[in-house]
Amino acid sequence: MSDLDDRVGLAVEWLCRNQLADGLGGAGWGWVSDVPPNPQNTAEVVCALTAAGREVPRADEVSVLVRRSVVARESGEWAFQSPIDVSWRLRALQALGVSPTDPDVVDSMRALLAEQDADSGGWRFSRGAGPISVTATANSIRALAGLGSEHEEAAQALLRGTTFLVTSMLDNDPRVRPVYACAYVAFVVARPEIAALGGKRIDRVRELAVGQLLEGLRRREEPVEEEAFRRNEVADTWRHLSLHLAVGAVVVADSQAIFDPGVRQGLVDLLDLQETAALHANRGGFRTSAEGFVTSYATVQGLEAMTYARAAVNERVSPARVFDMICRVDGVHHADAQQVIEVDGRAVMMNSHGGALVLAATGSAGLTIAVLAVIFADELGVVGSRTLVVWGTLFIALGSFTGVATRLPSVPKVRIAAAVFAAFTAVVLPVVTFLLSS
């Protein structure tokens, strides 16, 4: 936990160091540290810092930038008026504590409501063009969720948008199959306002989303995927960081999932993407992937994932369970429980005493099979006797691996498996074959 707290602090420090003034009274962030700030990336940072319980630096200047719908660049004006931009603006203004009756909040809400598709209830990335997007719909729902109690039209739009996501998930719509899309659905159904709707459909969607995310994390399927869209006349690309999103979404939707090996491995993989070297220029920032760059949106999503994981740990993990996990992972005594193998993302735990019992059982069974195969070699024939000998020695090999692996916890399991395999193929099997043929 202390290490996770330190990691959160490093990410926040990176964001504070990389905040830039826009020269027009505003301040915020671009998608990388040397790109001029814009409203959308700035809104992402505001929401992440708020979720982490941290203050937004230079909040007044940040509010100025977030409220802008057009940003001047050397190549011309850059408009932020697409539904995805409006939804982020609305989320950021609420995170900054702006009143629901503020003109910019009301205008953003009405602009978002005007873009809701009349047939499906979903939203597009771009204004009036392109397919209905799970990303845009989920973010619009999260933006409107805090306004439903104040604005009736927002509550109605919220219900229709949620129905679209729920139906898509239950019907196994191709649009919700990618890991990132499933993560967006999980974030939505985890919202208190959505969960309050109740019903078996919401519960079932949450179960499906969590199951799909866990499966992806166990298989370590976390690609960086792209979604093309347009901001007015400018073509743009939204990059989805599936690992960052999946880790955060699964623990938000089900805090009990923090104990799943796939989630723990996913969190480890995610933390590996954070720069922690003391002298590194981007210390505290997150990369988009192992080969990618440190960016503000990767750092934002990494910060959110750590925040949600920390909350899940605080809620679910008792001191006794933490101690047990430490003994399993870091224990150096052979009597400590340790992971022997992993089957379908699930760890098989055993200590040296269990390993000794397995070795005794499999060794005696394997030896019995091999001896009987030698004794009755004539009746079984060459093929039959040799097959039984191989089968018997396989039992002995598996028991030997388990016994040695649990007795020597500091030695990598792959190295032990290779040594056992080499010994039985290079020594035991040739000797047995020679005895049977003589």
Short mmCIF file of C-alpha atoms in Angstrom, two decimals:
data_model
loop_
_atom_site.label_atom_id
_atom_site.label_comp_id
_atom_site.label_asym_id
_atom_site.label_seq_id
_atom_site.Cartn_x
_atom_site.Cartn_y
_atom_site.Cartn_z
CA MET A 1 0.00 0.00 0.00
CA SER A 2 2.78 2.45 0.86
CA ASP A 3 4.40 1.73 -2.50
CA LEU A 4 1.09 2.36 -4.27
CA ASP A 5 0.71 5.63 -2.38
CA ASP A 6 4.20 6.62 -3.49
CA ARG A 7 3.38 5.75 -7.10
CA VAL A 8 0.24 7.89 -6.97
CA GLY A 9 2.30 10.76 -5.60
CA LEU A 10 4.85 10.43 -8.40
CA ALA A 11 2.13 10.54 -11.06
CA VAL A 12 0.56 13.62 -9.49
CA GLU A 13 3.96 15.32 -9.36
CA TRP A 14 4.53 14.56 -13.05
CA LEU A 15 1.20 16.15 -13.93
CA CYS A 16 1.97 19.23 -11.83
CA ARG A 17 5.40 19.63 -13.42
CA ASN A 18 3.99 19.39 -16.92
CA GLN A 19 1.17 21.89 -16.56
CA LEU A 20 1.54 24.68 -19.11
CA ALA A 21 0.04 28.13 -19.55
CA ASP A 22 -1.69 28.78 -22.87
CA GLY A 23 -0.75 32.46 -22.93
CA LEU A 24 -4.39 33.57 -22.88
CA GLY A 25 -5.18 33.32 -19.21
CA GLY A 26 -5.63 29.56 -19.17
CA ALA A 27 -3.46 26.63 -18.09
CA GLY A 28 -3.61 22.89 -18.57
CA TRP A 29 -2.14 19.93 -20.36
CA GLY A 30 -1.52 18.63 -23.86
CA TRP A 31 -1.36 14.97 -24.83
CA VAL A 32 2.41 15.06 -24.27
CA SER A 33 4.43 17.44 -22.13
CA ASP A 34 5.75 19.59 -25.00
CA VAL A 35 2.41 20.06 -26.81
CA PRO A 36 0.32 23.19 -26.06
CA PRO A 37 -2.51 22.54 -23.60
CA ASN A 38 -6.03 21.89 -24.85
CA PRO A 39 -9.46 21.57 -23.17
CA GLN A 40 -9.92 17.83 -23.67
CA ASN A 41 -6.60 16.60 -22.26
CA THR A 42 -6.91 19.15 -19.47
CA ALA A 43 -10.37 17.84 -18.59
CA GLU A 44 -8.95 14.31 -18.33
CA VAL A 45 -6.32 15.47 -15.84
CA VAL A 46 -8.89 17.38 -13.77
CA CYS A 47 -11.08 14.28 -13.42
CA ALA A 48 -8.11 12.06 -12.51
CA LEU A 49 -6.77 14.43 -9.87
CA THR A 50 -10.23 14.81 -8.37
CA ALA A 51 -10.73 11.03 -8.25
CA ALA A 52 -7.37 10.72 -6.47
CA GLY A 53 -8.42 13.34 -3.91
CA ARG A 54 -5.73 15.81 -5.03
CA GLU A 55 -6.09 19.53 -5.65
CA VAL A 56 -6.06 20.80 -9.21
CA PRO A 57 -3.13 23.24 -9.51
CA ARG A 58 -4.01 26.71 -10.77
CA ALA A 59 -7.67 25.72 -10.78
CA ASP A 60 -8.95 29.12 -11.95
CA GLU A 61 -6.71 29.09 -15.01
CA VAL A 62 -7.60 25.46 -15.69
CA SER A 63 -11.29 26.37 -15.59
CA VAL A 64 -10.68 29.08 -18.18
CA LEU A 65 -9.09 26.61 -20.58
CA VAL A 66 -11.64 23.84 -20.01
CA ARG A 67 -14.50 26.20 -20.90
CA ARG A 68 -12.99 27.01 -24.32
CA SER A 69 -14.50 25.31 -27.35
CA VAL A 70 -11.84 26.59 -29.78
CA VAL A 71 -8.07 26.75 -29.30
CA ALA A 72 -5.78 28.81 -31.51
CA ARG A 73 -2.78 27.05 -33.03
CA GLU A 74 -0.09 28.10 -35.47
CA SER A 75 -1.81 26.09 -38.20
CA GLY A 76 -5.20 27.58 -37.40
CA GLU A 77 -8.06 27.10 -34.98
CA TRP A 78 -8.60 23.74 -33.29
CA ALA A 79 -12.25 23.17 -32.40
CA PHE A 80 -13.31 21.06 -29.41
CA GLN A 81 -17.02 20.80 -30.11
CA SER A 82 -17.51 17.08 -30.79
CA PRO A 83 -19.65 15.08 -28.35
CA ILE A 84 -16.53 13.50 -26.84
CA ASP A 85 -15.07 16.97 -26.20
CA VAL A 86 -18.31 18.33 -24.76
CA SER A 87 -18.72 15.36 -22.42
CA TRP A 88 -15.17 15.78 -21.09
CA ARG A 89 -15.77 19.52 -20.59
CA LEU A 90 -18.93 18.75 -18.66
CA ARG A 91 -17.19 16.17 -16.47
CA ALA A 92 -14.31 18.52 -15.72
CA LEU A 93 -16.55 21.45 -14.81
CA GLN A 94 -18.41 19.26 -12.33
CA ALA A 95 -15.12 18.00 -10.90
CA LEU A 96 -14.04 21.62 -10.42
CA GLY A 97 -17.18 22.23 -8.36
CA VAL A 98 -18.99 24.41 -10.89
CA SER A 99 -22.71 24.79 -10.19
CA PRO A 100 -25.17 22.72 -12.29
CA THR A 101 -26.86 26.01 -13.20
CA ASP A 102 -23.65 27.59 -14.54
CA PRO A 103 -24.23 28.78 -18.14
CA ASP A 104 -21.31 26.75 -19.50
CA VAL A 105 -22.59 23.61 -17.75
CA VAL A 106 -26.11 24.13 -19.08
CA ASP A 107 -24.88 24.92 -22.59
CA SER A 108 -22.61 21.85 -22.62
CA MET A 109 -25.40 19.66 -21.35
CA ARG A 110 -27.82 20.89 -24.03
CA ALA A 111 -25.18 20.46 -26.74
CA LEU A 112 -24.62 16.89 -25.59
CA LEU A 113 -28.34 16.14 -25.46
CA ALA A 114 -28.76 17.48 -28.99
CA GLU A 115 -26.18 14.96 -30.26
CA GLN A 116 -27.83 11.88 -28.74
CA ASP A 117 -28.96 9.49 -31.46
CA ALA A 118 -32.75 9.36 -31.58
CA ASP A 119 -32.92 5.67 -32.53
CA SER A 120 -30.26 3.96 -30.42
CA GLY A 121 -29.83 6.37 -27.53
CA GLY A 122 -26.07 6.38 -28.00
CA TRP A 123 -23.62 9.08 -29.03
CA ARG A 124 -21.16 9.45 -31.88
CA PHE A 125 -17.61 10.69 -31.53
CA SER A 126 -18.22 13.38 -34.13
CA ARG A 127 -21.14 15.76 -34.54
CA GLY A 128 -23.83 14.09 -36.64
CA ALA A 129 -21.39 11.76 -38.46
CA GLY A 130 -19.93 8.32 -38.00
CA PRO A 131 -21.12 5.21 -36.15
CA ILE A 132 -22.45 5.15 -32.61
CA SER A 133 -19.44 4.83 -30.29
CA VAL A 134 -19.27 2.97 -26.99
CA THR A 135 -16.51 5.36 -25.93
CA ALA A 136 -18.51 8.51 -26.63
CA THR A 137 -21.69 7.03 -25.16
CA ALA A 138 -20.02 5.92 -21.94
CA ASN A 139 -18.31 9.27 -21.44
CA SER A 140 -21.55 11.14 -22.15
CA ILE A 141 -23.37 9.04 -19.57
CA ARG A 142 -20.68 9.72 -16.97
CA ALA A 143 -20.93 13.44 -17.76
CA LEU A 144 -24.71 13.52 -17.40
CA ALA A 145 -24.86 11.24 -14.35
CA GLY A 146 -24.23 14.11 -11.96
CA LEU A 147 -26.91 16.29 -13.53
CA GLY A 148 -29.87 13.93 -13.58
CA SER A 149 -31.20 15.13 -10.23
CA GLU A 150 -31.15 18.78 -11.39
CA HIS A 151 -32.25 18.43 -15.02
CA GLU A 152 -35.08 16.13 -16.08
CA GLU A 153 -33.95 16.03 -19.70
CA ALA A 154 -30.50 14.84 -18.55
CA ALA A 155 -32.11 12.04 -16.53
CA GLN A 156 -34.11 10.88 -19.56
CA ALA A 157 -31.03 10.94 -21.80
CA LEU A 158 -29.11 9.10 -19.13
CA LEU A 159 -31.66 6.29 -19.09
CA ARG A 160 -31.73 5.94 -22.87
CA GLY A 161 -27.95 5.92 -23.13
CA THR A 162 -27.63 3.33 -20.39
CA THR A 163 -30.24 1.16 -22.08
CA PHE A 164 -28.15 1.22 -25.26
CA LEU A 165 -25.03 0.03 -23.44
CA VAL A 166 -26.91 -2.59 -21.43
CA THR A 167 -28.65 -3.99 -24.50
CA SER A 168 -25.40 -4.02 -26.47
CA MET A 169 -23.66 -5.97 -23.72
CA LEU A 170 -26.46 -8.49 -23.29
CA ASP A 171 -26.72 -9.00 -27.07
CA ASN A 172 -22.94 -9.44 -27.38
CA ASP A 173 -22.76 -6.54 -29.81
CA PRO A 174 -19.37 -6.46 -31.63
CA ARG A 175 -18.89 -2.88 -30.44
CA VAL A 176 -18.53 -3.99 -26.81
CA ARG A 177 -16.18 -6.93 -27.42
CA PRO A 178 -12.84 -5.04 -27.35
CA VAL A 179 -11.30 -4.83 -23.88
CA TYR A 180 -11.40 -1.03 -23.84
CA ALA A 181 -15.10 -0.94 -24.79
CA CYS A 182 -15.95 -3.45 -22.08
CA ALA A 183 -14.00 -1.29 -19.62
CA TYR A 184 -16.09 1.76 -20.52
CA VAL A 185 -19.27 -0.25 -19.91
CA ALA A 186 -17.93 -1.42 -16.54
CA PHE A 187 -17.22 2.17 -15.50
CA VAL A 188 -20.79 3.15 -16.39
CA VAL A 189 -22.61 0.34 -14.57
CA ALA A 190 -20.41 0.97 -11.52
CA ARG A 191 -21.70 4.54 -11.20
CA PRO A 192 -23.98 4.88 -8.15
CA GLU A 193 -26.59 6.67 -10.28
CA ILE A 194 -26.68 3.75 -12.74
CA ALA A 195 -26.47 1.04 -10.10
CA ALA A 196 -29.45 2.67 -8.40
CA LEU A 197 -31.56 1.74 -11.39
CA GLY A 198 -31.22 -1.80 -10.09
CA GLY A 199 -32.65 -4.83 -11.80
CA LYS A 200 -31.17 -8.08 -13.02
CA ARG A 201 -30.11 -6.55 -16.34
CA ILE A 202 -27.68 -4.14 -14.69
CA ASP A 203 -26.32 -6.90 -12.45
CA ARG A 204 -25.91 -9.22 -15.41
CA VAL A 205 -24.09 -6.56 -17.44
CA ARG A 206 -21.73 -5.95 -14.53
CA GLU A 207 -21.00 -9.69 -14.30
CA LEU A 208 -20.39 -9.95 -18.04
CA ALA A 209 -18.14 -6.90 -18.09
CA VAL A 210 -16.07 -8.06 -15.12
CA GLY A 211 -15.76 -11.57 -16.57
CA GLN A 212 -14.63 -10.27 -19.94
CA LEU A 213 -12.10 -7.91 -18.39
CA LEU A 214 -10.69 -10.63 -16.13
CA GLU A 215 -10.33 -12.97 -19.08
CA GLY A 216 -8.43 -10.32 -21.04
CA LEU A 217 -6.14 -9.56 -18.10
CA ARG A 218 -5.40 -13.24 -17.45
CA ARG A 219 -4.46 -13.72 -21.08
CA ARG A 220 -2.55 -10.42 -21.01
CA GLU A 221 -4.44 -9.15 -24.04
CA GLU A 222 -3.95 -5.41 -23.65
CA PRO A 223 -3.37 -3.85 -27.06
CA VAL A 224 -3.28 -0.13 -27.75
CA GLU A 225 -6.24 0.27 -30.09
CA GLU A 226 -7.27 3.24 -32.16
CA GLU A 227 -10.66 4.77 -32.96
CA ALA A 228 -10.78 7.26 -35.81
CA PHE A 229 -13.11 10.28 -35.72
CA ARG A 230 -13.32 13.89 -36.85
CA ARG A 231 -13.29 17.19 -35.02
CA ASN A 232 -15.20 19.31 -37.52
CA GLU A 233 -12.96 19.17 -40.59
CA VAL A 234 -9.92 17.70 -38.82
CA ALA A 235 -9.31 13.93 -38.78
CA ASP A 236 -8.22 12.70 -35.35
CA THR A 237 -7.48 9.44 -33.55
CA TRP A 238 -8.46 8.27 -30.09
CA ARG A 239 -5.93 5.82 -28.64
CA HIS A 240 -7.36 3.33 -26.17
CA LEU A 241 -4.94 1.98 -23.56
CA SER A 242 -6.63 -1.31 -22.77
CA LEU A 243 -4.33 -2.30 -19.89
CA HIS A 244 -4.73 1.02 -18.07
CA LEU A 245 -8.50 0.98 -18.58
CA ALA A 246 -9.05 -2.69 -17.73
CA VAL A 247 -7.21 -2.59 -14.40
CA GLY A 248 -9.14 0.46 -13.26
CA ALA A 249 -12.54 -0.64 -14.55
CA VAL A 250 -12.53 -4.17 -13.16
CA VAL A 251 -11.80 -3.10 -9.57
CA VAL A 252 -14.36 -0.30 -9.80
CA ALA A 253 -17.06 -2.69 -10.98
CA ASP A 254 -16.08 -5.43 -8.50
CA SER A 255 -13.66 -4.57 -5.70
CA GLN A 256 -13.37 -8.29 -4.86
CA ALA A 257 -11.55 -8.73 -8.19
CA ILE A 258 -8.43 -7.20 -6.61
CA PHE A 259 -7.64 -10.73 -5.39
CA ASP A 260 -7.74 -12.22 -8.89
CA PRO A 261 -4.24 -13.22 -10.16
CA GLY A 262 -5.00 -11.60 -13.52
CA VAL A 263 -5.73 -8.26 -11.88
CA ARG A 264 -2.63 -8.44 -9.73
CA GLN A 265 -0.52 -9.28 -12.78
CA GLY A 266 -2.20 -6.50 -14.74
CA LEU A 267 -1.42 -4.02 -11.98
CA VAL A 268 2.22 -5.15 -11.95
CA ASP A 269 2.41 -4.77 -15.75
CA LEU A 270 0.84 -1.32 -15.46
CA LEU A 271 3.27 -0.18 -12.77
CA ASP A 272 6.13 -1.31 -15.01
CA LEU A 273 5.03 1.40 -17.45
CA GLN A 274 5.64 4.17 -14.92
CA GLU A 275 9.00 5.91 -14.98
CA THR A 276 10.48 5.74 -11.47
CA ALA A 277 14.19 6.50 -11.97
CA ALA A 278 15.17 9.47 -9.79
CA LEU A 279 16.99 11.32 -12.56
CA HIS A 280 14.57 10.53 -15.38
CA ALA A 281 13.00 13.60 -16.97
CA ASN A 282 9.57 11.93 -17.00
CA ARG A 283 9.75 10.47 -13.50
CA GLY A 284 6.24 9.60 -12.39
CA GLY A 285 4.73 9.58 -15.88
CA PHE A 286 3.25 6.51 -17.53
CA ARG A 287 4.03 5.14 -20.95
CA THR A 288 1.30 4.08 -23.37
CA SER A 289 3.05 0.69 -23.70
CA ALA A 290 6.46 -0.84 -23.07
CA GLU A 291 7.70 0.73 -26.32
CA GLY A 292 5.49 3.82 -26.18
CA PHE A 293 5.97 7.40 -25.03
CA VAL A 294 5.13 9.00 -21.71
CA THR A 295 1.91 10.94 -22.28
CA SER A 296 -0.59 12.84 -20.19
CA TYR A 297 -3.48 10.53 -21.06
CA ALA A 298 -1.43 7.42 -20.17
CA THR A 299 -0.45 9.05 -16.87
CA VAL A 300 -4.06 10.04 -16.21
CA GLN A 301 -5.33 6.52 -16.78
CA GLY A 302 -2.46 5.03 -14.78
CA LEU A 303 -3.26 7.39 -11.92
CA GLU A 304 -6.94 6.48 -12.00
CA ALA A 305 -6.19 2.75 -12.07
CA MET A 306 -3.90 3.07 -9.03
CA THR A 307 -6.50 5.18 -7.24
CA TYR A 308 -9.23 2.59 -7.78
CA ALA A 309 -6.91 -0.29 -6.87
CA ARG A 310 -5.92 1.47 -3.65
CA ALA A 311 -9.59 2.00 -2.77
CA ALA A 312 -10.34 -1.68 -3.43
CA VAL A 313 -7.43 -2.74 -1.22
CA ASN A 314 -8.59 -0.46 1.60
CA GLU A 315 -12.09 -1.90 1.33
CA ARG A 316 -11.32 -5.59 0.89
CA VAL A 317 -7.92 -6.44 2.33
CA SER A 318 -7.49 -7.05 6.05
CA PRO A 319 -4.04 -6.87 7.70
CA ALA A 320 -4.05 -10.65 8.15
CA ARG A 321 -4.68 -11.20 4.45
CA VAL A 322 -1.95 -8.73 3.51
CA PHE A 323 0.48 -10.63 5.72
CA ASP A 324 -0.55 -13.91 4.11
CA MET A 325 0.01 -12.45 0.63
CA ILE A 326 3.42 -11.14 1.64
CA CYS A 327 4.38 -14.59 2.92
CA ARG A 328 3.26 -16.18 -0.33
CA VAL A 329 4.99 -13.75 -2.63
CA ASP A 330 8.10 -12.75 -0.71
CA GLY A 331 8.66 -15.70 1.62
CA VAL A 332 12.01 -17.44 1.21
CA HIS A 333 11.37 -20.43 3.47
CA HIS A 334 10.26 -23.59 1.70
CA ALA A 335 7.37 -24.02 4.16
CA ASP A 336 5.76 -20.80 2.88
CA ALA A 337 2.92 -21.16 0.40
CA GLN A 338 4.19 -20.43 -3.10
CA GLN A 339 2.92 -20.51 -6.66
CA VAL A 340 4.01 -23.72 -8.38
CA ILE A 341 2.22 -23.28 -11.72
CA GLU A 342 -0.54 -21.14 -13.19
CA VAL A 343 -3.59 -22.70 -14.85
CA ASP A 344 -5.93 -20.43 -16.82
CA GLY A 345 -4.82 -17.41 -14.84
CA ARG A 346 -5.28 -19.16 -11.50
CA ALA A 347 -2.27 -19.80 -9.26
CA VAL A 348 -1.70 -23.33 -7.90
CA MET A 349 -0.30 -22.78 -4.39
CA MET A 350 1.73 -25.32 -2.40
CA ASN A 351 4.54 -25.46 0.15
CA SER A 352 7.39 -27.96 0.53
CA HIS A 353 5.39 -30.28 2.77
CA GLY A 354 2.68 -30.57 0.14
CA GLY A 355 5.34 -31.00 -2.53
CA ALA A 356 6.90 -33.86 -0.58
CA LEU A 357 3.54 -35.62 -0.30
CA VAL A 358 2.95 -35.21 -4.04
CA LEU A 359 6.42 -36.60 -4.77
CA ALA A 360 5.81 -39.59 -2.50
CA ALA A 361 2.44 -40.35 -4.10
CA THR A 362 3.44 -39.85 -7.73
CA GLY A 363 6.85 -41.47 -7.21
CA SER A 364 5.41 -44.66 -5.76
CA ALA A 365 2.68 -44.78 -8.41
CA GLY A 366 5.12 -44.18 -11.24
CA LEU A 367 7.65 -46.68 -9.93
CA THR A 368 4.94 -49.34 -9.55
CA ILE A 369 3.77 -48.82 -13.13
CA ALA A 370 7.33 -48.97 -14.49
CA VAL A 371 8.29 -52.10 -12.52
CA LEU A 372 5.14 -53.95 -13.56
CA ALA A 373 5.79 -52.96 -17.17
CA VAL A 374 9.27 -54.52 -16.95
CA ILE A 375 8.04 -57.69 -15.22
CA PHE A 376 5.27 -58.28 -17.74
CA ALA A 377 7.25 -57.06 -20.78
CA ASP A 378 6.77 -60.31 -22.67
CA GLU A 379 3.00 -60.33 -22.21
CA LEU A 380 2.63 -56.61 -23.02
CA GLY A 381 4.96 -56.57 -25.98
CA VAL A 382 7.65 -54.04 -26.77
CA VAL A 383 5.29 -51.17 -27.58
CA GLY A 384 3.00 -51.73 -24.63
CA SER A 385 5.77 -52.16 -22.05
CA ARG A 386 7.70 -49.12 -23.21
CA THR A 387 4.54 -47.01 -23.26
CA LEU A 388 3.77 -47.95 -19.66
CA VAL A 389 7.35 -47.22 -18.62
CA VAL A 390 7.14 -43.76 -20.16
CA TRP A 391 3.79 -43.21 -18.46
CA GLY A 392 5.22 -44.27 -15.11
CA THR A 393 8.31 -42.10 -15.43
CA LEU A 394 6.06 -39.15 -16.31
CA PHE A 395 4.43 -39.50 -12.88
CA ILE A 396 7.88 -39.55 -11.28
CA ALA A 397 8.95 -36.50 -13.32
CA LEU A 398 5.91 -34.48 -12.27
CA GLY A 399 6.40 -35.43 -8.64
CA SER A 400 10.10 -34.58 -8.84
CA PHE A 401 9.32 -31.15 -10.28
CA THR A 402 6.77 -30.42 -7.54
CA GLY A 403 9.04 -31.64 -4.75
CA VAL A 404 12.12 -29.76 -5.95
CA ALA A 405 10.24 -26.58 -6.91
CA THR A 406 8.59 -26.24 -3.52
CA ARG A 407 11.79 -27.11 -1.67
CA LEU A 408 13.79 -24.46 -3.54
CA PRO A 409 11.41 -21.45 -3.68
CA SER A 410 14.14 -19.00 -4.74
CA VAL A 411 14.99 -20.95 -7.90
CA PRO A 412 12.84 -20.05 -10.95
CA LYS A 413 10.24 -22.74 -11.67
CA VAL A 414 11.06 -22.71 -15.38
CA ARG A 415 14.68 -23.61 -14.65
CA ILE A 416 13.65 -26.50 -12.38
CA ALA A 417 11.19 -27.81 -14.98
CA ALA A 418 13.91 -27.69 -17.65
CA ALA A 419 16.36 -29.55 -15.40
CA VAL A 420 13.84 -32.29 -14.55
CA PHE A 421 12.87 -32.72 -18.20
CA ALA A 422 16.52 -32.89 -19.26
CA ALA A 423 17.36 -35.46 -16.58
CA PHE A 424 14.54 -37.80 -17.49
CA THR A 425 14.99 -37.56 -21.25
CA ALA A 426 18.79 -37.77 -21.17
CA VAL A 427 19.30 -40.33 -18.39
CA VAL A 428 16.25 -42.16 -17.10
CA LEU A 429 14.45 -43.00 -20.35
CA PRO A 430 17.59 -44.24 -22.22
CA VAL A 431 18.51 -46.47 -19.27
CA VAL A 432 15.01 -47.96 -19.03
CA THR A 433 14.90 -48.48 -22.79
CA PHE A 434 18.25 -50.30 -22.67
CA LEU A 435 17.05 -52.57 -19.86
CA LEU A 436 13.86 -53.47 -21.76
CA SER A 437 15.71 -54.25 -24.96
CA SER A 438 18.36 -56.43 -23.26
#
